[in-house]
Tab-separated table of C-alpha atoms in Angstrom:
chain	number	residue	atom	x	y	z
A	19	UNK	CA	-11.281	-61.015	-14.646
A	20	UNK	CA	-14.023	-61.282	-17.194
A	21	UNK	CA	-14.712	-57.767	-18.401
A	22	UNK	CA	-17.882	-56.190	-17.121
A	23	UNK	CA	-19.776	-53.737	-19.309
A	24	UNK	CA	-22.203	-51.045	-18.178
A	25	UNK	CA	-24.318	-48.936	-20.505
A	26	UNK	CA	-25.915	-45.671	-19.462
A	27	UNK	CA	-28.534	-44.606	-22.022
A	28	UNK	CA	-29.010	-41.249	-20.273
A	29	UNK	CA	-25.379	-40.192	-20.738
A	30	UNK	CA	-24.613	-42.154	-23.907
A	31	UNK	CA	-21.731	-43.973	-22.214
A	32	UNK	CA	-20.609	-47.575	-22.497
A	33	UNK	CA	-18.095	-48.515	-19.807
A	34	UNK	CA	-15.944	-51.641	-19.783
A	35	UNK	CA	-13.994	-52.288	-16.591
A	36	UNK	CA	-10.574	-53.579	-17.690
A	37	UNK	CA	-8.555	-53.654	-14.431
A	38	UNK	CA	-9.917	-53.888	-10.929
A	39	UNK	CA	-8.439	-52.605	-7.684
A	40	UNK	CA	-8.182	-56.246	-6.613
A	41	UNK	CA	-5.923	-56.956	-9.609
A	42	UNK	CA	-3.711	-53.961	-8.834
A	43	UNK	CA	-3.413	-54.435	-5.075
A	44	UNK	CA	-5.826	-51.588	-4.375
A	45	UNK	CA	-3.793	-49.030	-6.335
A	46	UNK	CA	-6.140	-48.367	-9.259
A	47	UNK	CA	-8.890	-49.541	-11.480
A	48	UNK	CA	-9.085	-48.955	-15.197
A	49	UNK	CA	-12.036	-48.627	-17.484
A	50	UNK	CA	-12.455	-48.114	-21.176
A	51	UNK	CA	-15.414	-45.981	-22.111
A	52	UNK	CA	-17.178	-44.732	-25.167
A	53	UNK	CA	-19.414	-41.699	-25.253
A	54	UNK	CA	-21.970	-41.205	-28.017
A	55	UNK	CA	-22.090	-38.024	-30.108
A	56	UNK	CA	-23.522	-35.022	-28.204
A	57	UNK	CA	-23.690	-37.003	-24.945
A	58	UNK	CA	-22.605	-35.667	-21.559
A	59	UNK	CA	-22.216	-36.738	-17.960
A	60	UNK	CA	-25.378	-35.533	-16.235
A	61	UNK	CA	-23.664	-33.294	-13.691
A	62	UNK	CA	-20.329	-32.269	-12.271
A	63	UNK	CA	-18.851	-34.741	-9.777
A	64	UNK	CA	-15.646	-35.408	-7.858
A	65	UNK	CA	-13.726	-38.278	-6.301
A	66	UNK	CA	-12.876	-37.318	-2.716
A	67	UNK	CA	-9.824	-39.594	-2.369
A	68	UNK	CA	-8.752	-40.598	-5.880
A	69	UNK	CA	-7.165	-38.745	-8.740
A	70	UNK	CA	-8.520	-39.547	-12.186
A	71	UNK	CA	-6.510	-39.802	-15.382
A	72	UNK	CA	-8.196	-39.746	-18.794
A	73	UNK	CA	-6.478	-40.643	-22.066
A	74	UNK	CA	-8.454	-40.192	-25.289
A	75	UNK	CA	-7.987	-42.961	-27.871
A	76	UNK	CA	-10.303	-41.547	-30.559
A	77	UNK	CA	-12.622	-38.606	-31.017
A	78	UNK	CA	-12.540	-35.356	-29.043
A	79	UNK	CA	-13.634	-35.204	-25.403
A	80	UNK	CA	-14.423	-31.947	-23.655
A	81	UNK	CA	-13.479	-32.096	-19.983
A	82	UNK	CA	-14.556	-29.435	-17.534
A	83	UNK	CA	-12.174	-29.363	-14.569
A	84	UNK	CA	-12.956	-26.921	-11.785
A	85	UNK	CA	-15.057	-24.919	-14.253
A	86	UNK	CA	-12.411	-24.733	-17.005
A	87	UNK	CA	-13.131	-26.543	-20.303
A	88	UNK	CA	-10.365	-28.378	-22.138
A	89	UNK	CA	-10.764	-30.300	-25.400
A	90	UNK	CA	-8.768	-33.536	-25.528
A	91	UNK	CA	-8.068	-35.130	-28.920
A	92	UNK	CA	-6.846	-38.666	-29.644
A	93	UNK	CA	-3.500	-39.216	-27.921
A	94	UNK	CA	-4.046	-36.480	-25.337
A	95	UNK	CA	-4.832	-36.884	-21.665
A	96	UNK	CA	-5.461	-35.098	-18.415
A	97	UNK	CA	-5.065	-35.914	-14.731
A	98	UNK	CA	-7.720	-34.577	-12.378
A	99	UNK	CA	-6.664	-34.276	-8.721
A	100	UNK	CA	-8.735	-35.834	-5.932
A	101	UNK	CA	-11.629	-33.679	-4.795
A	102	UNK	CA	-11.693	-31.442	-7.886
A	103	UNK	CA	-15.129	-31.066	-9.543
A	104	UNK	CA	-15.235	-32.250	-13.157
A	105	UNK	CA	-17.382	-33.699	-15.927
A	106	UNK	CA	-17.025	-34.843	-19.513
A	107	UNK	CA	-19.031	-34.312	-22.685
A	108	UNK	CA	-18.825	-35.154	-26.367
A	109	UNK	CA	-19.752	-32.110	-28.440
A	110	UNK	CA	-19.048	-33.740	-31.788
A	111	UNK	CA	-20.602	-36.111	-34.349
A	112	UNK	CA	-18.433	-39.170	-33.631
A	113	UNK	CA	-18.035	-41.440	-30.603
A	114	UNK	CA	-15.291	-40.680	-28.119
A	115	UNK	CA	-13.250	-43.633	-26.877
A	116	UNK	CA	-11.118	-43.057	-23.799
A	117	UNK	CA	-9.415	-44.921	-20.957
């Protein structure tokens, strides 16, 4: 699949879809994303049927999961269960790159 890139100027995110559910027999899709300094997802959200795993490649990402904040540094990750409210933000001066 040719990678598809989306940019959201409101949240400071650039998303590149790297694996599709079609390529993984419906099991997952994968995206690489970068978040600009001091950017945040607009609001808390959830995925009713899918869990979400985040692995930070560079920078520090603050994840709020069910109202609890956790800072993830490069090499760290988190798995968010299906249906659990969450959002991400970058509170620092450098881009965050995560998968």
